[in-house]
XYZ file of C-alpha atoms in Angstrom:
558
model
C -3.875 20.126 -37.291
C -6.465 17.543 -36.297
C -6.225 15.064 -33.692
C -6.592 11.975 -36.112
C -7.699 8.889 -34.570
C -7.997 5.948 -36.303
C -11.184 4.867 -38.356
C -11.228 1.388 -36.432
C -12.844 -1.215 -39.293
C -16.653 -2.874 -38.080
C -18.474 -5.234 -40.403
C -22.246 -5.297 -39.650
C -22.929 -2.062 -37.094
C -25.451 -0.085 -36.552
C -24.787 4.040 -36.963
C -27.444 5.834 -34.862
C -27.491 9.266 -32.209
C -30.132 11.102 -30.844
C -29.737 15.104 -29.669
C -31.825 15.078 -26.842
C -33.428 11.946 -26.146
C -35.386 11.220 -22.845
C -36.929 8.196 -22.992
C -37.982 5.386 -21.146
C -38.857 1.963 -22.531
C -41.018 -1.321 -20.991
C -39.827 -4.544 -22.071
C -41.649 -7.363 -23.368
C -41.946 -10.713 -21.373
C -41.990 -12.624 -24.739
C -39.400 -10.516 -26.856
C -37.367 -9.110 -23.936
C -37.344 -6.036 -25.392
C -39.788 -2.862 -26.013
C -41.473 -1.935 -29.422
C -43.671 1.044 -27.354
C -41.964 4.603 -28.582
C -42.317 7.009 -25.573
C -41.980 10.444 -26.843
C -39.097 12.755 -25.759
C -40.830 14.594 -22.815
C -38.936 18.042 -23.696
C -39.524 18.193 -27.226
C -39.080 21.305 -28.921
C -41.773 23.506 -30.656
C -42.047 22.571 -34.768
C -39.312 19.946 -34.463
C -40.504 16.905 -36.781
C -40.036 13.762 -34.688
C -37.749 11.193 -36.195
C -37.615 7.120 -34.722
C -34.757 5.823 -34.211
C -33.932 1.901 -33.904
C -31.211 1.543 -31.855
C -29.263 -1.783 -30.555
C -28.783 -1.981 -26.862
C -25.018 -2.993 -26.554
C -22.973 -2.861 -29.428
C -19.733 -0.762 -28.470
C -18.276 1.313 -29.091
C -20.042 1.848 -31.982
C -24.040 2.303 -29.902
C -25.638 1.136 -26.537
C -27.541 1.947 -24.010
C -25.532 2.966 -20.958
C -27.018 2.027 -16.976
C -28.619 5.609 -17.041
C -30.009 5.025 -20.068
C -27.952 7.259 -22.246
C -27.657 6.426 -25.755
C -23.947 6.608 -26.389
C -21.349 5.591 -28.965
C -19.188 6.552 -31.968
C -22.997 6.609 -34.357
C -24.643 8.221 -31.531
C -22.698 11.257 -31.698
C -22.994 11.154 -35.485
C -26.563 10.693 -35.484
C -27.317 13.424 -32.645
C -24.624 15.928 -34.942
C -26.963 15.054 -38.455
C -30.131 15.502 -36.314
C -29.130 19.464 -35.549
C -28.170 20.044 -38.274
C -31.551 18.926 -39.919
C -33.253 20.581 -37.024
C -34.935 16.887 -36.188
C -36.177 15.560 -32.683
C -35.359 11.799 -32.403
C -37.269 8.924 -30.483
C -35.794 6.018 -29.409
C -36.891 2.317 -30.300
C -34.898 -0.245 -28.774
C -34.273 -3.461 -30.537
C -32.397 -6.263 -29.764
C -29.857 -6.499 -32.800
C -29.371 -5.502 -36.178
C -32.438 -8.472 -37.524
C -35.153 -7.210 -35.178
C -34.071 -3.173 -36.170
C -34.950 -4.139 -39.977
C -37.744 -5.830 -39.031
C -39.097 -2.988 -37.142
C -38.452 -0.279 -39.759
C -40.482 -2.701 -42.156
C -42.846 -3.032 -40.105
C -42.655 0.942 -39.755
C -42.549 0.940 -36.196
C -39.449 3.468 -36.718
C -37.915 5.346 -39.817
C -34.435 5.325 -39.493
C -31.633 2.903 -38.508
C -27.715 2.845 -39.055
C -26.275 0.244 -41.440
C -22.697 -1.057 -42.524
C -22.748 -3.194 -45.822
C -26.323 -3.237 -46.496
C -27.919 -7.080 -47.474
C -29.855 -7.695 -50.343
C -33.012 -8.810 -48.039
C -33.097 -4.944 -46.580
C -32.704 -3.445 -50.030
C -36.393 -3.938 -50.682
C -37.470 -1.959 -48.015
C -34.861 0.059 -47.248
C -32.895 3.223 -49.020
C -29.326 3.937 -47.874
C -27.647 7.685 -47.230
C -23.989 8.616 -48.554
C -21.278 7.125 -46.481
C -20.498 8.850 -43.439
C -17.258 5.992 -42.683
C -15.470 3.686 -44.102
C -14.765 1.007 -41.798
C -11.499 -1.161 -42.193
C -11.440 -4.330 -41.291
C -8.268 -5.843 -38.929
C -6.606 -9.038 -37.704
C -5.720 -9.853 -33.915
C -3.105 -11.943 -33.280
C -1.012 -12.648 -30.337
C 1.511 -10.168 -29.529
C 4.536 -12.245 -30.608
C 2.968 -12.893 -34.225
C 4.867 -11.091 -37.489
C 3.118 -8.130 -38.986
C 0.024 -9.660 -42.008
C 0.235 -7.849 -44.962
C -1.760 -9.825 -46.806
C -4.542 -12.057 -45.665
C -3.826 -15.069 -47.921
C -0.625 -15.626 -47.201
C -1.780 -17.347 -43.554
C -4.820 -19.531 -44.921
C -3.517 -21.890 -43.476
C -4.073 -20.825 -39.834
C -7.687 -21.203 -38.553
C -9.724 -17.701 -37.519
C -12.544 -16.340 -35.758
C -15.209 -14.677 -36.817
C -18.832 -13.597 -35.444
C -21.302 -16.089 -36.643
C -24.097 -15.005 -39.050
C -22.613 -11.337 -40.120
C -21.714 -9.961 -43.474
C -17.778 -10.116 -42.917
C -18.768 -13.827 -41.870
C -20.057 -13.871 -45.531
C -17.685 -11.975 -47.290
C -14.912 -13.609 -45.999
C -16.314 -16.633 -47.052
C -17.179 -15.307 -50.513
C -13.720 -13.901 -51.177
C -11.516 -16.741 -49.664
C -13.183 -20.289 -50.060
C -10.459 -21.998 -48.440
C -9.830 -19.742 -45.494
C -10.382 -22.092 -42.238
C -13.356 -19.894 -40.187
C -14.598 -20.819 -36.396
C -17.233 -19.174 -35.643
C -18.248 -17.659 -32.567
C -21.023 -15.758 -30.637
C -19.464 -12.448 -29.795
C -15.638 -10.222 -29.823
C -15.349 -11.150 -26.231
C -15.001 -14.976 -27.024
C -13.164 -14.933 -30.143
C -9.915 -12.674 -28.485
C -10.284 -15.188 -25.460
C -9.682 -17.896 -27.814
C -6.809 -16.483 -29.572
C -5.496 -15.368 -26.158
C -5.577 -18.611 -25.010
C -3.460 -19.795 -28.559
C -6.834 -21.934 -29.363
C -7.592 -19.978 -32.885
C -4.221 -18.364 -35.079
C -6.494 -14.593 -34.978
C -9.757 -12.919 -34.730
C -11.049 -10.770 -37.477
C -13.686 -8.000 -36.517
C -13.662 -3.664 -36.330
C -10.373 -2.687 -34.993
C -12.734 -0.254 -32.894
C -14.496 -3.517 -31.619
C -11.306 -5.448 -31.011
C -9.614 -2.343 -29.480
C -12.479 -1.381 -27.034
C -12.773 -5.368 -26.119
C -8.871 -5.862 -25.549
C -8.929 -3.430 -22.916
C -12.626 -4.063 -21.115
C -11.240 -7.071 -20.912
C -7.507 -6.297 -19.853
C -6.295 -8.867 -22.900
C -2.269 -8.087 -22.531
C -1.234 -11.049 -24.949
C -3.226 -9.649 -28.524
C -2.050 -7.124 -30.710
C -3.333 -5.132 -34.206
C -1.514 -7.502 -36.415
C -2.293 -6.218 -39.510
C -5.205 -4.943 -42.168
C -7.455 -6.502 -44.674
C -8.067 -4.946 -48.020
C -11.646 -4.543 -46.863
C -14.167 -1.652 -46.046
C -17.154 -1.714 -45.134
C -19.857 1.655 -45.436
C -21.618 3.306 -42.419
C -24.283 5.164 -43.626
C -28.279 5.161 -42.302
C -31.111 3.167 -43.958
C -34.051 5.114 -44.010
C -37.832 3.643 -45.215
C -38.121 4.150 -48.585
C -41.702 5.298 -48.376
C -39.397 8.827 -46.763
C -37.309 9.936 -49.631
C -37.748 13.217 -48.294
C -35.895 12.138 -45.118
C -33.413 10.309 -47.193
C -32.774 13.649 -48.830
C -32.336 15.684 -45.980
C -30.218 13.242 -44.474
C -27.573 13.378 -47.602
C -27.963 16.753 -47.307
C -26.334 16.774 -43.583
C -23.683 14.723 -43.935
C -22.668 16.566 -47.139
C -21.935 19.488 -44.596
C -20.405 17.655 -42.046
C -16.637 18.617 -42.040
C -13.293 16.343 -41.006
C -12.807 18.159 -38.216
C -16.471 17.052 -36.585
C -15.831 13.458 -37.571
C -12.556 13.209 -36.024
C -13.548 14.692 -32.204
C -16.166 11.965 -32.350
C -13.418 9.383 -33.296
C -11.062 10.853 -31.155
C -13.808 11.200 -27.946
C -14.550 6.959 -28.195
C -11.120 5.588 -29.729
C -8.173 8.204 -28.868
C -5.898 7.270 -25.723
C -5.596 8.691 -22.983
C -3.074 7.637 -19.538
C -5.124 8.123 -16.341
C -3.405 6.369 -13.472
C 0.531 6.212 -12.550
C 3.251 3.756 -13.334
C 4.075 2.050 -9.915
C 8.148 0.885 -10.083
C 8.217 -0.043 -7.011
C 5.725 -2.669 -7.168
C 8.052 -3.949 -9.981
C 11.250 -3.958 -8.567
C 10.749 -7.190 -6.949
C 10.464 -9.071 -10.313
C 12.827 -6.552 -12.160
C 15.947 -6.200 -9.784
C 17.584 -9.383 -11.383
C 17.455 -8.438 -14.527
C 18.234 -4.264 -13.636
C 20.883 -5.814 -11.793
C 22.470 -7.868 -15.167
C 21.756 -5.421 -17.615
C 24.138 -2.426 -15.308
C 26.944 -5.174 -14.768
C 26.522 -6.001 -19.185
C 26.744 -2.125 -19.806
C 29.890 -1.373 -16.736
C 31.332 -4.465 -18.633
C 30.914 -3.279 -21.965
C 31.653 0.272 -21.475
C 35.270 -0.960 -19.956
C 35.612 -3.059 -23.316
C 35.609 -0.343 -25.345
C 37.624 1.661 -23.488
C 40.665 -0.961 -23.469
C 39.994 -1.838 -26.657
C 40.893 1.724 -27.588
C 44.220 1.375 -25.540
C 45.039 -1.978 -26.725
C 44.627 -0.055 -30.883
C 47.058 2.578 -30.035
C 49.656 0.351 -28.624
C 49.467 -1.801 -31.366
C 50.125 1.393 -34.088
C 53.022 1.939 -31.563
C 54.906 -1.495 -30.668
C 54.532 -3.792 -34.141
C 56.343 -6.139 -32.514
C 53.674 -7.168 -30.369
C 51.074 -7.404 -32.511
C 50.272 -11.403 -32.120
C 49.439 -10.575 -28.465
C 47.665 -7.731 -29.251
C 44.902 -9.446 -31.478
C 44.770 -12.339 -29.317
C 43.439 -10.013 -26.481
C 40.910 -8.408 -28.780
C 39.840 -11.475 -30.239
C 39.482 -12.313 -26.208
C 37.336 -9.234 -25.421
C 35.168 -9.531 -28.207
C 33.925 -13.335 -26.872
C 33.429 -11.512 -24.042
C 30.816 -9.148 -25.853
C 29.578 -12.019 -27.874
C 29.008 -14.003 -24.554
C 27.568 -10.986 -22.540
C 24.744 -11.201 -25.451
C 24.113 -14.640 -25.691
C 23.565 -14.502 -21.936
C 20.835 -11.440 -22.155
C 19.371 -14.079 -24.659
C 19.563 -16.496 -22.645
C 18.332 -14.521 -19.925
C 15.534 -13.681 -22.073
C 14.254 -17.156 -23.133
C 14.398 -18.293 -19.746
C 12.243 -15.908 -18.599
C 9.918 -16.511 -21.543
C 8.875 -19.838 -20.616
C 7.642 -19.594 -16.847
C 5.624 -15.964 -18.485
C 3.761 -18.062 -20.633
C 2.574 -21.076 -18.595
C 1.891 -17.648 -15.643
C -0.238 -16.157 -19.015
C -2.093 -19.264 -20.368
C -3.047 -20.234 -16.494
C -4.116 -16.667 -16.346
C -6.787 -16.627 -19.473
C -8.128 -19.995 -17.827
C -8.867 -18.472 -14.063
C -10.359 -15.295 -16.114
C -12.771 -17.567 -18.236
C -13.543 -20.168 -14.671
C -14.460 -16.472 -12.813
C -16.513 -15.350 -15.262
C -18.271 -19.050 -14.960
C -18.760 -19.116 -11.195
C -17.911 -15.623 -9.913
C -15.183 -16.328 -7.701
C -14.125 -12.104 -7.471
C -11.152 -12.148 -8.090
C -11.637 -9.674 -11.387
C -8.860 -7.117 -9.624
C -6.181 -9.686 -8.538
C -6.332 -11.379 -12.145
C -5.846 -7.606 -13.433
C -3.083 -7.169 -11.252
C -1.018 -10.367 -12.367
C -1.825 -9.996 -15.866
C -0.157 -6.211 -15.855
C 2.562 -7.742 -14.074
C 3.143 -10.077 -17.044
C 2.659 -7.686 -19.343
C 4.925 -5.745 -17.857
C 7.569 -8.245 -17.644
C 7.885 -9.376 -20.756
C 7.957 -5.913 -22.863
C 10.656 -5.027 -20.780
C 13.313 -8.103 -21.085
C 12.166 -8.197 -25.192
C 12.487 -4.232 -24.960
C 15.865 -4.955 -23.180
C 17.632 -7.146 -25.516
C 16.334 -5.732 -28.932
C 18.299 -2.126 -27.441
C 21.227 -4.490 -26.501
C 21.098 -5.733 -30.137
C 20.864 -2.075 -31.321
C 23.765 -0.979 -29.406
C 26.102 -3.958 -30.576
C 25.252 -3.947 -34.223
C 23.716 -7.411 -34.262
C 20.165 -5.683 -35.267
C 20.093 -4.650 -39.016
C 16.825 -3.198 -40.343
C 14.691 -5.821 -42.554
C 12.194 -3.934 -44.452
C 8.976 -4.631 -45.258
C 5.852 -2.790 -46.466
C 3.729 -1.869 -43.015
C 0.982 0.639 -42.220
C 3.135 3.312 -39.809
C -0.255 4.019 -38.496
C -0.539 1.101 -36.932
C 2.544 0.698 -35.785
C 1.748 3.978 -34.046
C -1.372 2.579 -32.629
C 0.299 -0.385 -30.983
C 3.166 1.601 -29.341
C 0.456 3.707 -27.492
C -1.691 1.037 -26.715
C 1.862 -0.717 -25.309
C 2.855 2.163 -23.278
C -1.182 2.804 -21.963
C -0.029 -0.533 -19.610
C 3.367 1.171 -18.679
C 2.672 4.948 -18.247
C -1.597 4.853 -17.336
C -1.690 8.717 -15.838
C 0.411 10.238 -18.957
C -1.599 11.676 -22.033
C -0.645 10.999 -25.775
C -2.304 13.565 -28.233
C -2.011 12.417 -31.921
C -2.376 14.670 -34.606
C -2.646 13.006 -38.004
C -4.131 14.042 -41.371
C -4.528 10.295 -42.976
C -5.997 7.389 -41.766
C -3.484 4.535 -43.256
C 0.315 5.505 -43.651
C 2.408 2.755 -45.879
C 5.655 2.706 -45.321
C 8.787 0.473 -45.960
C 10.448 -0.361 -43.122
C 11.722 -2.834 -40.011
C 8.262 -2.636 -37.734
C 11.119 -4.021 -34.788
C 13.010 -1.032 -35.041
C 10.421 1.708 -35.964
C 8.340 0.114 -32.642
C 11.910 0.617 -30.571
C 11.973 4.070 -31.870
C 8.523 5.322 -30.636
C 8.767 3.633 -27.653
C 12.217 5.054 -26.994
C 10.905 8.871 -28.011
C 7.930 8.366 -26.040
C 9.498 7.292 -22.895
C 11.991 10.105 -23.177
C 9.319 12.155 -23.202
C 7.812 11.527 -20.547
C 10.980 10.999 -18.427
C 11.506 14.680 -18.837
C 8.409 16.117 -18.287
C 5.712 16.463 -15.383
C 3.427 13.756 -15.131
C -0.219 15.859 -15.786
C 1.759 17.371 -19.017
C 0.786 16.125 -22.426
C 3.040 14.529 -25.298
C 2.317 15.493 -28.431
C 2.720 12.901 -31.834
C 2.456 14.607 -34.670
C 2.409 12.364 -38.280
C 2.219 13.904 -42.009
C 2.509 12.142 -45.103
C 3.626 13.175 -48.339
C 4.396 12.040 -51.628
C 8.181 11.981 -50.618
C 8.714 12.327 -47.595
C 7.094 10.853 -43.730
C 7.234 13.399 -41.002
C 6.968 12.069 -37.206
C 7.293 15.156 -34.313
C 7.357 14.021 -30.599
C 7.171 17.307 -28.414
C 6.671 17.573 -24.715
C 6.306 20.341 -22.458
C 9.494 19.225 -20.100
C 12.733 20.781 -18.991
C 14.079 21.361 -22.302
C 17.827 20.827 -23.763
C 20.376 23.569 -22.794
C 22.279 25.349 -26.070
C 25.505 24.213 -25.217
C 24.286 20.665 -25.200
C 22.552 20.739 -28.809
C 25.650 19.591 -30.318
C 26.320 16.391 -28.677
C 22.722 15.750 -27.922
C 23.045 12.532 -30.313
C 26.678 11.130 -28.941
C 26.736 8.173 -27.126
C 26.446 8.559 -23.462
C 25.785 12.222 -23.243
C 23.401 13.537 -21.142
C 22.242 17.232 -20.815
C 23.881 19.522 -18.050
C 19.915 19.563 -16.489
C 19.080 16.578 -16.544
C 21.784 15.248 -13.930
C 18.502 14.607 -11.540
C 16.680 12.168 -13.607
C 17.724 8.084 -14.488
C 19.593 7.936 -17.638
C 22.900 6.813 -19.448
C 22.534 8.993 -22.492
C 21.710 6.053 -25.138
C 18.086 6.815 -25.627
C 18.655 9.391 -28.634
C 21.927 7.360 -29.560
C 19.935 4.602 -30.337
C 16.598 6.602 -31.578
C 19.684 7.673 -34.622
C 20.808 4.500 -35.244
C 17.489 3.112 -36.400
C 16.691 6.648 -38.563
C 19.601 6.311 -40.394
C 19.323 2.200 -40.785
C 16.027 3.802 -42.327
C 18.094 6.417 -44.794
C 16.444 9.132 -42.799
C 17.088 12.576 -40.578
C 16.541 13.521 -37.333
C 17.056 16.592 -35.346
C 16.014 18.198 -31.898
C 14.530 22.022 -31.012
C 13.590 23.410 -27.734
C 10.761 25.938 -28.969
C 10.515 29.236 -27.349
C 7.800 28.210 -25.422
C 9.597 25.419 -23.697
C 9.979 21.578 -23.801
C 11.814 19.686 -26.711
C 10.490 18.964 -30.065
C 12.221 15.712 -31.448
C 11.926 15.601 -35.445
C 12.227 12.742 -37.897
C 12.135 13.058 -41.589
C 11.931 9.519 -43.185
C 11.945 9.251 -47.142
C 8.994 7.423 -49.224
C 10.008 5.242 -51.770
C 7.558 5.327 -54.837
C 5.556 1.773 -55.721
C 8.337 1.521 -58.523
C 11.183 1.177 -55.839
């Protein structure tokens, strides 16, 4: 199976990639940038030469890298179409996607990528088959519900780049939608960061790649518009031979090409470790209440047990009996009202830490007071902080009852997405490999619960295994059924701990040397079956433990 990474969503972009290009460009005093082609210095024998207008920083979709390199998501695709076609390519660089269409009018070069072509550039330009279909997304801040539909929050006000098609379109399709605009990615997500603008709508490639060059921990995916723009390449139209040729390519080009380019620029991967001692100092209070809530509740149920048989045994003291279990369950009512509590006072300090955060980040970038790596430092502190007391009492909820699924319709995919992009801040050195047929999975279903499930599978995963040893995440959807497999290449489950693998606090005979109480698959059940669904566990021959989930679709007439 493929690895599948998303198709992140781009509205205006530019989809170019040469093979071998060597090239070396002076710029222009007036224009600040070159319109002199240098050829390719190790062009090959009988190879026509294509040009190539190319923008110079427009990731991670094309730019020009310090060395020079033309790199990107439509570089790749380019340079793949190019070898096939058995094509040398020059580079032209151009300033943006205006002064690229005024070049290839001007036929200072012959090709150029394109996303949602304008009427101005039809005159001049033809367009190839698709190669993508970009989706376009919404990025909110973490703590905002799931979108499933774009006009349902016209009333909050949004960002958008200035003087684009999607600023257009947006415009076209929704006249009252409220729309700031603004120069570049990089200042709308600092604006919604800071809680200035309700979200920013762009590429989820673009706002993906930004949120982390810019170590954003506050914004998340939250949700999809019914959108989708084309990448394809404009070509001259005075070349319909090219044009030709060029369908001709990408008519060959198979799924599994397309997705190691996608999975090269947008797939995750953990590089650097997770450092829990440099978190202990903020976490040890709350470590330190959550053991006490658990030793507390585990003795609850345990007399409460006692305090059941007694009563089946002496009648006659029945009044005192339910007076004592009407006692100890206050006690459970008040140990969660206190890990809420516990929860919304920490929530308030966070923030004001957060907001005063985004502020010193935008004042440093204004007068370069280097302090780029302590500002990284406290923000994945925060970040840190926060998943785990939220993380903390939605499991407490879990475990008590007091969290029942509410279902709604939601793209599993993305759900997906923002686990991994969560757990990239926890767990940098460890390595998720997806493997996914689709792009977009609907689904109906609590994304609270589904996101506590990952996370919990995940985690387990890499509890038990070696940190250089990938996790695998396997999703396939069908017309009945979703199928989710987490495998790792860890220690394994014994046989004669299969069959109580899902009790509450169990724990395998071999894993006595790791943390753990035994409620992490406990709890993974609870939300499958809140879901109507199965789940099961296999240690392949091979090694390591494959953890299975079969989750039923309902059709659109349920």
């Amino acid at each position: 199976m493929a690895a599948k990474v998303f198709a992140w969503q781009n509205y205006w972009q530019v989809f170019a990639c040469p093979i071998l290009f060597i090239f070396s460009l002076s710029v222009n005093a007036e224009s600040h940038v070159s319109d002199q082609v240098h050829d390719v210095q190790r062009e090959r024998q009988g190879f026509e030469v294509i040009r190539l207008c190319a923008q110079l920083d427009f990731m991670p979709y094309e730019s020009i890298d310090e060395q020079g390199q033309y790199i990107g998501i439509i570089a790749d695709f380019i340079r793949l179409l190019a070898e096939k076609m058995h094509k040398q390519l020059v580079l032209v660089k151009t300033l943006d996607t205006q002064q690229a269409q005024e070049f290839l009018k001007q036929q200072r070069c012959d090709i150029m990528s394109v996303i949602a072509q304008n009427k101005e550039a039809e005159g001049f330009l033809n367009v190839t088959e698709p190669l993508l279909q970009q989706p376009i997304g919404l990025a909110a801040l973490a703590d905002s519900e799931f979108i499933g539909d774009i006009s349902q929050a016209l009333e909050h006000r949004f960002a958008v780049v200035q003087e684009t098609v999607l600023y257009e379109t947006l415009r076209s399709q929704y006249p009252s939608i409220k729309i700031t605009p603004v120069e570049n990615a990089k200042i709308g997500l600092a604006m919604v960061a800071s809680g200035k603008l309700f979200a920013y709508i762009d590429s989820v490639a673009i706002i993906a790649y930004q949120v982390q060059k810019q170590s954003i921990l506050n914004i998340k995916i939250a949700g999809e518009l019914a959108l989708k723009f084309p990448i394809a390449i404009a070509i001259r139209k005075d070349n319909p031979l090219l044009l030709g040729e060029f369908n001709g390519a990408i008519a060959e080009l198979r799924e599994q090409e397309k997705l190691f380019i996608l999975n090269k620029w947008l797939s995750i991967n953990y590089q650097r470790g997770f450092n829990y001692g440099y978190l202990s100092q903020y976490l040890a209070p709350i470590f330190v209440m959550l053991l006490a809530f658990l030793v507390h509740y585990v003795f609850l149920l345990r007399n409460n047990k006692k305090l059941q048989t007694s009563n089946n045994k002496l009648m006659s003291e029945n009044e005192c009996i339910n007076s004592v279990l009407e006692q100890e369950q206050q006690a459970v009512n008040q140990s969660i009202q206190f890990a809420e509590m516990i929860s919304h006072e920490y929530r308030t300090p966070v923030s004001i830490i957060s907001t005063n955060l985004d502020i010193l980040a935008l004042k440093n970038q204004q007068k370069a007071f280097a302090i780029d790596s302590q500002l990284t430092k406290m923000r994945d502190s925060v970040a840190k902080l926060i998943a785990l007391v939220e993380t903390a009492l939605s499991r407490e909820k879990l475990l008590t009852g007091k969290l029942v699924a509410h279902k709604i319709r939601v793209d599993f995919y993305l759900i997906v997405q923002q686990v991994l992009f969560e757990l990239k801040k926890s767990y940098p050195r460890r390595q998720v490999v997806l493997h996914c047929e689709q792009i977009k999975l609907p689904f109906f279903g609590d994304p609270e619960l589904l996101i506590l499930l990952l996370t919990n599978l995940l985690e387990n995963a890499f509890k038990y295994s070696a940190s250089d040893k990938v996790v695998a995440l396997s999703l396939v959807l069908s017309a009945k059924q979703l199928t989710i497999e987490v495998a790792d290449q860890g220690i394994g489950i014994m046989h004669t701990d299969m069959e109580h693998i899902f009790d509450k606090y169990h724990r395998a005979s071999n894993a006595v040397n790791t943390s753990g109480i035994g409620l992490g698959l406990f709890m993974a059940k609870l939300v499958v079956v809140q879901h109507g669904g199965e789940i099961s566990v296999v240690c392949p021959v091979e090694g390591g433990t494959m953890v299975r989930i079969l989750f039923p679709v309902p059709s659109d007439n349920d």
